[in-house]
Tab-separated table of C-alpha atoms and ligand atoms in Angstrom:
chain	number	residue	atom	x	y	z
A	129	MET	CA	0.385	32.082	3.866
A	130	ARG	CA	2.919	30.467	1.550
A	131	LYS	CA	3.671	27.955	4.390
A	132	ILE	CA	-0.019	27.124	4.795
A	133	VAL	CA	-0.542	26.145	1.097
A	134	LEU	CA	2.801	24.403	1.222
A	135	PHE	CA	1.584	22.340	3.999
A	136	LEU	CA	-1.715	21.732	2.354
A	137	LEU	CA	0.072	20.445	-0.858
A	138	LEU	CA	2.272	18.192	1.568
A	139	ILE	CA	-0.955	16.733	3.149
A	140	SER	CA	-2.696	16.125	-0.243
A	141	PHE	CA	0.333	14.538	-1.666
A	142	SER	CA	0.866	12.148	1.289
A	143	PHE	CA	-2.905	11.336	1.143
A	144	LEU	CA	-2.562	10.599	-2.500
A	145	SER	CA	0.378	8.291	-2.133
A	146	SER	CA	-0.907	6.438	0.687
A	147	LYS	CA	-4.312	5.722	-0.690
A	148	ALA	CA	-2.881	4.744	-4.067
A	149	GLN	CA	-1.043	1.931	-2.088
A	150	ASN	CA	-1.933	0.201	0.963
A	151	THR	CA	-0.444	-2.358	3.342
A	152	PRO	CA	-2.186	-5.449	4.977
A	153	LYS	CA	-4.793	-4.464	7.358
A	154	ILE	CA	-3.865	-4.821	11.175
A	155	HIS	CA	-6.823	-6.399	13.153
A	156	THR	CA	-7.457	-5.962	17.071
A	157	VAL	CA	-9.628	-7.863	19.332
A	158	GLY	CA	-9.989	-6.621	22.984
A	159	ALA	CA	-7.831	-3.835	24.487
A	160	MET	CA	-5.151	-3.697	26.830
A	161	LYS	CA	-7.102	-0.808	28.770
A	162	ASP	CA	-10.192	-3.021	29.133
A	163	MET	CA	-8.362	-6.225	30.748
A	164	GLY	CA	-9.194	-4.817	34.219
A	165	THR	CA	-8.268	-7.340	36.913
A	166	THR	CA	-10.367	-10.177	35.540
A	167	TYR	CA	-8.557	-10.423	32.161
A	168	PRO	CA	-11.739	-11.462	30.320
A	169	LEU	CA	-10.687	-13.851	27.136
A	170	GLU	CA	-11.577	-12.007	23.895
A	171	VAL	CA	-10.303	-14.250	21.370
A	172	TRP	CA	-9.713	-17.917	20.829
A	173	LEU	CA	-6.960	-18.019	18.147
A	174	ASP	CA	-8.426	-21.535	16.765
A	175	THR	CA	-11.638	-19.485	15.582
A	176	LEU	CA	-9.701	-16.880	13.496
A	177	PRO	CA	-10.580	-17.564	9.781
A	178	ASP	CA	-7.147	-16.836	8.021
A	179	LYS	CA	-4.222	-17.958	9.892
A	180	SER	CA	-1.922	-17.996	6.538
A	181	ASN	CA	1.173	-15.784	7.074
A	182	MET	CA	-0.162	-14.430	10.270
A	183	PHE	CA	1.839	-12.128	12.511
A	184	ALA	CA	0.184	-11.374	15.849
A	185	MET	CA	0.815	-10.685	19.622
A	186	GLY	CA	-0.956	-10.435	22.796
A	187	PRO	CA	-0.900	-12.034	26.367
A	188	TYR	CA	-1.483	-15.714	26.683
A	189	ASP	CA	-4.684	-16.452	28.328
A	190	LYS	CA	-5.263	-14.650	31.863
A	191	MET	CA	-1.722	-13.384	31.957
A	192	LYS	CA	-0.522	-17.021	31.858
A	193	GLY	CA	2.377	-15.787	29.370
A	194	GLU	CA	2.998	-14.038	25.892
A	195	ILE	CA	1.790	-14.997	22.567
A	196	THR	CA	3.372	-14.483	19.447
A	197	VAL	CA	2.280	-15.604	16.116
A	198	PHE	CA	5.047	-15.650	13.581
A	199	ASP	CA	4.381	-16.338	9.935
A	200	GLY	CA	1.387	-18.263	10.904
A	201	LYS	CA	3.201	-20.276	13.642
A	202	PRO	CA	1.344	-19.687	17.165
A	203	PHE	CA	4.033	-19.529	19.927
A	204	PHE	CA	3.231	-18.988	23.322
A	205	ALA	CA	5.500	-18.696	26.407
A	206	THR	CA	4.928	-19.301	29.938
A	207	ALA	CA	7.354	-18.658	32.951
A	208	PHE	CA	5.400	-20.757	35.833
A	209	VAL	CA	8.908	-21.543	37.417
A	210	LYS	CA	11.278	-18.973	38.230
A	211	ASP	CA	13.765	-17.794	35.585
A	212	MET	CA	12.439	-20.533	33.193
A	213	GLY	CA	10.677	-19.504	30.222
A	214	VAL	CA	9.042	-22.378	28.191
A	215	VAL	CA	7.925	-21.736	24.281
A	216	SER	CA	5.255	-23.918	23.057
A	217	GLN	CA	2.884	-23.952	19.898
A	218	SER	CA	-0.731	-24.259	19.600
A	219	TRP	CA	-3.695	-22.616	18.132
A	220	ASP	CA	-5.999	-23.574	20.920
A	221	ILE	CA	-4.942	-20.636	23.046
A	222	ARG	CA	-7.050	-17.653	24.174
A	223	SER	CA	-6.076	-13.932	24.814
A	224	PRO	CA	-7.409	-11.015	26.434
A	225	PHE	CA	-6.208	-8.466	23.796
A	226	PHE	CA	-4.721	-9.455	20.496
A	227	VAL	CA	-3.270	-7.637	17.425
A	228	TYR	CA	-2.761	-9.460	14.013
A	229	SER	CA	-2.189	-9.107	10.396
A	230	ASN	CA	-1.676	-11.447	7.464
A	231	VAL	CA	1.415	-10.298	5.667
A	232	LYS	CA	2.233	-12.379	2.700
A	233	ASP	CA	4.991	-10.386	1.130
A	234	TRP	CA	7.560	-8.241	3.146
A	235	GLU	CA	10.151	-5.586	1.849
A	236	GLU	CA	13.467	-5.782	3.047
A	237	PHE	CA	15.511	-2.672	4.049
A	238	THR	CA	18.625	-1.923	5.987
A	239	LEU	CA	18.445	-0.622	9.502
A	240	ASN	CA	21.888	0.584	11.171
A	241	GLY	CA	22.528	-0.010	14.628
A	242	PRO	CA	22.834	1.057	17.344
A	243	PHE	CA	19.255	1.380	18.709
A	244	ASN	CA	19.095	1.425	22.440
A	245	SER	CA	15.581	1.468	23.523
A	246	THR	CA	12.057	0.644	22.081
A	247	GLN	CA	11.534	4.289	21.784
A	248	GLU	CA	14.611	4.493	19.476
A	249	ILE	CA	13.209	1.446	17.461
A	250	GLN	CA	9.823	3.258	17.215
A	251	GLU	CA	11.755	6.457	15.845
A	252	LYS	CA	13.888	4.659	13.676
A	253	VAL	CA	11.160	2.551	12.008
A	254	ALA	CA	8.734	5.423	11.436
A	255	ALA	CA	11.610	7.384	9.909
A	256	LEU	CA	12.612	4.606	7.584
A	257	ALA	CA	8.851	3.816	6.773
A	258	ILE	CA	8.216	7.547	5.780
A	259	SER	CA	11.440	7.727	3.822
A	260	LYS	CA	10.011	4.683	1.924
A	261	GLY	CA	6.582	6.247	0.969
A	262	TYR	CA	4.946	4.418	3.818
A	263	ASP	CA	1.968	6.241	5.614
A	264	GLN	CA	2.878	6.339	9.154
A	265	LYS	CA	-0.505	6.990	10.079
A	266	GLU	CA	-1.671	3.697	9.119
A	267	PRO	CA	-0.873	1.002	11.520
A	268	PHE	CA	1.766	-1.647	10.190
A	269	ALA	CA	3.565	-4.719	11.189
A	270	PHE	CA	7.418	-4.889	11.096
A	271	ARG	CA	10.344	-7.294	11.829
A	272	ILE	CA	13.853	-6.609	12.641
A	273	ALA	CA	16.236	-9.504	12.283
A	274	GLY	CA	19.993	-9.910	13.200
A	275	LYS	CA	22.154	-10.639	16.213
A	276	PHE	CA	21.439	-8.425	19.317
A	277	ASN	CA	24.079	-7.627	21.947
A	278	GLN	CA	21.538	-7.403	24.845
A	279	ILE	CA	17.877	-7.794	25.210
A	280	THR	CA	15.714	-7.575	28.242
A	281	ALA	CA	12.445	-9.226	27.908
A	282	HIS	CA	9.601	-10.421	30.117
A	283	ILE	CA	6.896	-13.104	30.243
A	284	VAL	CA	4.049	-11.996	32.000
A	285	THR	CA	2.627	-14.426	35.062
A	286	PRO	CA	-0.824	-14.797	36.443
A	287	ARG	CA	-2.150	-12.321	38.927
A	288	SER	CA	-4.398	-14.423	40.850
A	289	PRO	CA	-4.023	-17.758	42.719
A	290	GLU	CA	-6.712	-19.535	40.851
A	291	ILE	CA	-4.937	-19.543	37.657
A	292	GLU	CA	-2.352	-21.928	36.594
A	293	GLY	CA	1.232	-20.977	37.005
A	294	TYR	CA	0.659	-18.170	39.855
A	295	ARG	CA	3.359	-17.119	41.988
A	296	PRO	CA	2.752	-14.824	44.897
A	297	ASP	CA	3.894	-11.200	44.289
A	298	VAL	CA	5.166	-12.039	40.738
A	299	LYS	CA	3.565	-10.200	38.000
A	300	SER	CA	6.070	-11.006	35.464
A	301	GLN	CA	9.532	-12.720	35.023
A	302	LYS	CA	12.228	-10.815	33.421
A	303	PHE	CA	14.883	-12.549	31.110
A	304	PHE	CA	18.367	-11.219	30.342
A	305	LEU	CA	19.620	-12.433	27.037
A	306	GLU	CA	23.178	-11.668	25.513
A	307	ASN	CA	24.389	-11.893	22.150
A	308	ASN	CA	21.281	-13.770	20.637
A	309	ASN	CA	20.428	-14.062	17.027
A	310	GLY	CA	16.624	-13.758	16.588
A	311	GLU	CA	13.868	-11.586	15.382
A	312	LEU	CA	11.686	-8.371	16.697
A	313	LEU	CA	8.314	-8.532	15.716
A	314	GLY	CA	6.476	-5.153	16.223
A	315	PHE	CA	3.230	-3.456	15.533
A	316	TYR	CA	3.470	0.464	15.032
A	317	SER	CA	0.320	2.562	15.516
A	318	GLU	CA	-0.216	5.900	16.336
A	319	GLN	CA	-3.852	5.290	17.005
A	320	HIS	CA	-3.947	2.114	19.466
A	321	GLN	CA	-2.568	3.717	22.450
A	322	GLY	CA	-4.448	1.694	25.322
A	323	ILE	CA	-5.415	-0.940	22.697
A	324	PHE	CA	-2.198	-2.711	21.914
A	325	THR	CA	0.435	-0.196	22.739
A	326	GLY	CA	1.264	1.571	25.874
A	327	SER	CA	0.001	5.026	26.771
A	328	ASN	CA	2.989	6.589	25.663
A	329	SER	CA	4.390	4.579	22.937
A	330	PHE	CA	3.386	3.689	19.382
A	331	VAL	CA	5.124	0.151	19.429
A	332	HIS	CA	4.469	-3.241	20.760
A	333	ILE	CA	7.504	-5.306	20.115
A	334	HIS	CA	8.012	-9.191	20.938
A	335	PHE	CA	11.505	-11.010	20.453
A	336	LEU	CA	11.663	-14.534	19.396
A	337	LYS	CA	15.273	-16.270	19.369
A	338	ASP	CA	16.050	-18.062	16.089
A	339	ASP	CA	16.086	-21.516	17.748
A	340	GLN	CA	12.703	-20.724	19.170
A	341	THR	CA	13.939	-21.431	22.687
A	342	PHE	CA	12.963	-18.080	23.945
A	343	MET	CA	10.015	-15.722	23.223
A	344	GLY	CA	9.015	-12.576	25.202
A	345	HIS	CA	7.646	-9.050	25.461
A	346	LEU	CA	10.804	-6.584	24.697
A	347	ASP	CA	11.576	-3.994	27.449
A	348	GLU	CA	15.285	-2.904	26.905
A	349	ILE	CA	17.648	-3.453	24.232
A	350	THR	CA	21.279	-2.447	23.282
A	351	SER	CA	21.723	-3.726	19.831
A	352	GLY	CA	24.992	-3.294	18.700
A	353	THR	CA	26.296	-0.991	15.784
A	354	GLN	CA	25.833	-3.500	12.935
A	355	SER	CA	23.251	-2.978	10.446
A	356	TYR	CA	20.082	-5.308	10.813
A	357	LYS	CA	17.424	-6.384	8.268
A	358	LEU	CA	14.139	-4.507	8.625
A	359	TYR	CA	11.103	-5.919	7.156
A	360	LEU	CA	8.166	-3.820	6.331
A	361	PRO	CA	4.904	-5.411	4.786
A	362	LYS	CA	5.200	-5.051	0.943
A	363	LYS	CA	2.598	-2.136	-0.423
A	364	GLN	CA	-0.063	-3.118	-2.975
A	365	ALA	CA	-1.894	-0.827	-5.188
A	366	LEU	CA	-5.585	-0.913	-4.541
A	367	VAL	CA	-6.088	-1.056	-8.249
A	368	LYS	CA	-3.954	-3.155	-10.413
A	369	THR	CA	-2.550	-0.824	-13.015
A	370	VAL	CA	0.004	-3.373	-14.847
A	371	MET	CA	-0.844	-4.520	-18.330
A	372	GLN	CA	0.934	-7.303	-20.234
A	373	VAL	CA	1.906	-6.375	-23.900
A	374	ASN	CA	3.198	-8.399	-26.828
A	375	ASP	CA	5.565	-6.394	-28.859
A	376	THR	CA	7.940	-7.319	-31.452
A	377	ASP	CA	11.538	-8.113	-30.337
A	378	PHE	CA	13.771	-5.918	-32.647
A	379	SER	CA	13.445	-3.144	-35.302
A	380	LYS	CA	12.595	-5.856	-38.082
A	381	GLY	CA	11.464	-8.532	-35.585
A	382	ARG	CA	8.494	-10.878	-34.620
A	383	LEU	CA	5.889	-10.892	-31.973
A	384	GLY	CA	6.833	-12.503	-28.591
A	385	ASN	CA	8.610	-9.821	-26.641
A	386	ILE	CA	6.043	-9.890	-23.904
A	387	GLN	CA	6.606	-7.147	-21.273
A	388	ASN	CA	4.684	-5.359	-18.515
A	389	ILE	CA	3.762	-1.760	-18.580
A	390	ASP	CA	2.364	0.172	-15.711
A	391	LEU	CA	1.055	3.394	-14.736
A	392	ASP	CA	4.519	4.412	-13.622
A	393	ASP	CA	5.827	4.028	-17.030
A	394	LEU	CA	2.994	6.201	-18.583
A	395	VAL	CA	3.874	8.781	-15.823
A	396	LYS	CA	7.360	9.211	-16.982
A	397	PHE	CA	6.170	9.136	-20.702
A	398	HIS	CA	3.726	12.020	-20.047
A	399	GLY	CA	5.543	14.030	-17.641
A	400	HIS	CA	3.689	13.822	-14.196
A	401	LEU	CA	0.976	11.991	-12.524
A	402	CYS	CA	-2.331	13.492	-13.230
A	403	ASP	CA	-6.084	12.531	-12.824
A	404	GLY	CA	-6.492	12.674	-16.808
A	405	LEU	CA	-3.644	10.125	-17.250
A	406	VAL	CA	-5.053	7.763	-14.619
A	407	VAL	CA	-8.667	8.003	-16.213
A	408	GLY	CA	-6.965	7.281	-19.642
A	409	HIS	CA	-4.768	4.299	-18.324
A	410	LEU	CA	-7.805	2.686	-16.396
A	411	ALA	CA	-10.287	3.440	-19.236
A	412	LEU	CA	-7.959	1.736	-21.929
A	413	GLN	CA	-7.005	-1.045	-19.517
A	414	ARG	CA	-10.749	-2.125	-19.419
A	415	ALA	CA	-11.233	-1.669	-22.967
A	416	MET	CA	-7.987	-4.148	-24.022
A	417	GLN	CA	-9.082	-6.402	-21.547
A	418	GLU	CA	-12.097	-6.603	-23.569
A	419	LEU	CA	-10.599	-6.728	-26.771
A	420	TYR	CA	-7.868	-8.983	-25.734
A	421	SER	CA	-9.594	-11.770	-23.387
A	422	ASP	CA	-6.477	-13.674	-23.085
A	423	GLY	CA	-5.043	-10.902	-21.159
A	424	ILE	CA	-2.091	-10.026	-23.337
A	425	VAL	CA	-2.512	-6.961	-25.320
A	426	ASP	CA	-0.966	-6.631	-28.905
A	427	ARG	CA	0.140	-3.266	-29.553
A	428	THR	CA	0.786	-4.006	-33.222
A	429	ASN	CA	-2.843	-4.775	-33.897
A	430	THR	CA	-4.709	-2.072	-32.388
A	431	ARG	CA	-5.988	1.403	-33.459
A	432	ILE	CA	-7.494	4.172	-31.562
A	433	VAL	CA	-9.678	7.318	-31.500
A	434	SER	CA	-9.188	9.619	-28.689
A	435	LYS	CA	-10.404	12.733	-27.162
A	436	ALA	CA	-8.006	15.642	-27.546
A	437	SER	CA	-6.881	16.137	-23.803
A	438	PRO	CA	-2.927	16.149	-23.695
A	439	CYS	CA	-3.413	13.210	-20.894
A	440	LEU	CA	-5.735	11.154	-22.719
A	441	THR	CA	-3.800	11.291	-25.960
A	442	ASP	CA	-0.523	10.227	-24.195
A	443	ALA	CA	-2.337	7.258	-22.614
A	444	ALA	CA	-3.938	6.374	-25.995
A	445	ILE	CA	-0.667	5.940	-27.869
A	446	TYR	CA	1.334	4.546	-25.262
A	447	LEU	CA	-1.026	1.721	-24.238
A	448	THR	CA	-2.522	0.992	-27.598
A	449	GLY	CA	0.597	1.684	-29.796
A	450	GLY	CA	-1.454	3.589	-32.204
A	451	ARG	CA	0.330	6.418	-33.890
A	452	TYR	CA	-0.807	9.314	-36.184
A	453	GLN	CA	1.681	8.723	-38.775
A	454	PHE	CA	0.771	4.916	-39.227
A	455	ASN	CA	-3.041	5.701	-39.472
A	456	THR	CA	-3.569	4.220	-36.143
A	457	PHE	CA	-4.363	6.949	-34.195
A	458	TYR	CA	-6.271	10.184	-34.453
A	459	ILE	CA	-8.427	12.591	-32.311
A	460	SER	CA	-12.180	13.304	-32.316
A	461	ASN	CA	-14.015	15.399	-30.080
A	462	ASN	CA	-17.275	14.371	-31.769
A	463	MET	CA	-17.827	11.583	-29.826
A	464	ASP	CA	-19.449	10.936	-26.157
A	465	ALA	CA	-16.646	8.394	-25.203
A	466	LEU	CA	-13.174	9.138	-24.059
A	467	PHE	CA	-11.802	6.713	-26.548
A	468	THR	CA	-12.886	4.113	-29.214
A	469	VAL	CA	-10.536	1.246	-29.610
A	470	GLN	CA	-10.418	-1.141	-32.363
A	471	ARG	CA	-8.808	-4.568	-32.710
A	472	ILE	CA	-7.637	-4.587	-36.135
A	473	ASP	CA	-7.819	-8.422	-37.206
A	474	THR	CA	-11.004	-9.090	-35.676
A	475	GLN	CA	-12.612	-5.509	-36.596
A	476	ARG	CA	-14.004	-5.371	-33.060
A	477	ALA	CA	-14.424	-1.960	-31.609
A	478	VAL	CA	-15.454	-0.791	-28.210
A	479	ALA	CA	-16.058	2.851	-26.964
A	480	VAL	CA	-14.981	3.704	-23.251
A	481	HIS	CA	-17.111	6.071	-21.218
A	482	MET	CA	-16.273	7.386	-17.768
A	483	LYS	CA	-19.296	7.164	-15.337
A	484	LYS	CA	-21.329	10.346	-15.408
A	485	GLY	CA	-20.985	12.455	-12.106
A	486	LEU	CA	-17.720	10.575	-11.166
A	487	LYS	CA	-15.588	13.387	-11.768
A	488	PRO	CA	-16.187	16.540	-9.501
A	489	MET	CA	-17.625	19.212	-11.618
A	490	GLU	CA	-15.314	22.018	-10.190
A	491	ILE	CA	-12.270	20.250	-11.745
A	492	ASP	CA	-13.820	21.021	-15.211
A	493	GLN	CA	-15.042	24.478	-14.074
A	494	LEU	CA	-11.509	25.565	-12.832
A	495	GLY	CA	-9.936	23.576	-15.745
A	496	ALA	CA	-11.902	25.793	-18.210
A	497	MET	CA	-10.832	28.951	-16.342
A	498	VAL	CA	-7.065	27.766	-16.655
A	499	VAL	CA	-7.513	27.848	-20.518
A	500	LYS	CA	-8.819	31.288	-20.257
A	501	GLY	CA	-6.178	32.359	-18.106
A	502	GLU	CA	-8.545	33.261	-15.247
A	503	LEU	CA	-7.086	30.990	-12.598
A	504	SER	CA	-4.895	32.644	-9.919
A	505	ALA	CA	-1.596	31.052	-8.541
A	506	CYS	CA	-3.319	30.073	-5.464
A	507	ASP	CA	-6.469	28.587	-7.153
A	508	LEU	CA	-4.182	26.465	-9.271
A	509	ASP	CA	-2.941	24.681	-6.133
A	510	LYS	CA	-6.463	24.306	-5.137
A	511	LEU	CA	-7.255	22.607	-8.422
A	512	LYS	CA	-4.217	20.439	-8.049
A	513	GLY	CA	-5.460	19.198	-4.491
A	514	MET	CA	-8.872	18.257	-6.198
A	515	GLU	CA	-7.243	16.582	-9.070
A	516	ASP	CA	-5.200	14.536	-6.551
A	517	ASN	CA	-8.243	13.700	-4.717
A	518	PHE	CA	-9.767	12.384	-7.792
A	519	THR	CA	-6.804	10.333	-8.872
A	520	GLU	CA	-6.827	8.829	-5.352
A	521	LEU	CA	-10.653	7.850	-5.860
A	522	LEU	CA	-9.876	6.242	-9.147
A	523	LEU	CA	-7.113	4.137	-7.863
A	524	SER	CA	-8.876	2.960	-4.986
A	525	THR	CA	-12.482	1.948	-6.561
A	526	ASP	CA	-13.112	-0.772	-8.976
A	527	PRO	CA	-12.505	0.487	-12.474
A	528	LYS	CA	-15.343	-1.836	-13.701
A	529	ASP	CA	-17.871	0.466	-11.662
A	530	ASN	CA	-16.149	3.571	-13.045
A	531	PHE	CA	-15.716	3.044	-16.886
A	532	THR	CA	-18.322	1.348	-19.246
A	533	LEU	CA	-17.723	-0.227	-22.355
A	534	THR	CA	-20.073	0.023	-25.395
A	535	GLU	CA	-19.623	-2.325	-28.590
A	536	ILE	CA	-19.642	-0.188	-31.686
A	537	THR	CA	-21.037	-2.475	-34.299
A	538	ASP	CA	-20.840	-0.046	-37.282
A	539	PHE	CA	-17.684	1.706	-36.323
A	540	LYS	CA	-15.936	3.782	-39.298
A	541	TRP	CA	-12.296	4.722	-39.148
A	542	SER	CA	-12.495	8.372	-40.261
A	543	PRO	CA	-8.915	9.895	-39.551
A	544	VAL	CA	-8.492	13.516	-39.524
A	545	LEU	CA	-5.481	15.705	-39.399
A	546	LYS	CA	-5.935	18.497	-36.870
A	547	ASN	CA	-2.967	20.139	-34.970
A	548	ASP	CA	-4.050	23.155	-33.450
A	549	TYR	CA	-5.407	21.545	-29.975
A	550	ILE	CA	-4.165	23.391	-26.977
A	551	LYS	CA	-1.874	21.616	-24.852
A	552	THR	CA	-3.207	22.664	-21.502
A	553	ASP	CA	-0.768	21.112	-19.088
A	554	ILE	CA	1.948	23.574	-20.175
A	555	LEU	CA	-0.172	26.693	-19.931
A	556	ASN	CA	1.159	27.539	-16.488
A	557	LYS	CA	4.539	26.303	-16.965
A	558	ASN	CA	6.075	29.752	-15.808
A	559	LYS	CA	3.361	30.667	-13.410
A	560	THR	CA	4.377	32.163	-10.142
A	561	LYS	CA	3.873	30.495	-6.913
A	562	CYS	CA	1.196	31.134	-4.639
A	563	GLN	CA	2.095	33.719	-2.043
B	628	ZN	ZN1	3.661	-7.994	24.648
B	629	ZN	ZN1	-1.436	15.464	-17.270
């Protein structure tokens, strides 16, 4: 039982981290398994709408060779003459199946050699991607750059006499390369077998020599023991959580210390990532965007009334700079809104509400049971799973749809001192594990 719960927790956590961040989408046209013997051409590269930073691969035309698009440059290679590979460039080419992705920013990692097969590349890339927080269930492109001891690569050749470049009884031309600098471009997917990977592989890899005199489909490799540069697509948060703030620059300083604060910073301040914290962060981001339309928030010029929850209050004081002891922060549960935020110089005040029905009711129901001490250790884990899913929803849907702003024209600042709220996020701090 314990194992099952741990497993479920792991699932919900990886779900959370993967959905809060994503990598550029992989597109496919046609499929390896549907080429038959006639190789119908499914895509004309010229017609693809966005070629910027495109990385792609597929066969060239009716098996006339290989296509590799490298950062928006469309290379195609043919081997119409024995042992002679020819690399050209054009968008005016077609392919029976094609996989592509537009990757603007890459993250650089170190991949240690040796790797001596495509299978080993697949395993090493997956392991590194997982360790860096990538979701290997989602397809992604990767690149490996360096000097490779030995590479065997092929360029396919036409299968029927009416196609240009046909050579009887030759289906592809193998090339053997030694000590070449270049880059491997790969597509990794656990769900595209028969589409763009073989039936027992999760990768499709092409090799391009640095001097662009050779390009082909990778068959065999003996890398070398040195380290290589591995590039993975940079992850992007689906919802922008960063906020620019203008603070003073020393203990008696002036405004002008402009810095970015992000959800991660708030998480460290608060102690953990939770749904309430994300609600607070996104709700306040909305309010501050409204009050500071130039995009830079002045935390010395803002005061706030917050609901009492430990998550919302932490978000309130961190993001607005409001503090109880300076009369710029107090708590009220006698309002509909999560927060009412006021810009002091203009006196403009807005209230932020979360859309009704957005938060699953069970979360609050189970939350109320926690306060009464009625929730078992295992139910607690269930609640965490629900909250993580809600967090994921918040971070993958437009905050403009989830939070509404109301202008408060007759806002009255009525601070109260009250310090007997229950800090609900520490009630179970010594609770035993779910057995
Ligand atoms: Zn290929
Ligand atoms: Zn919390």
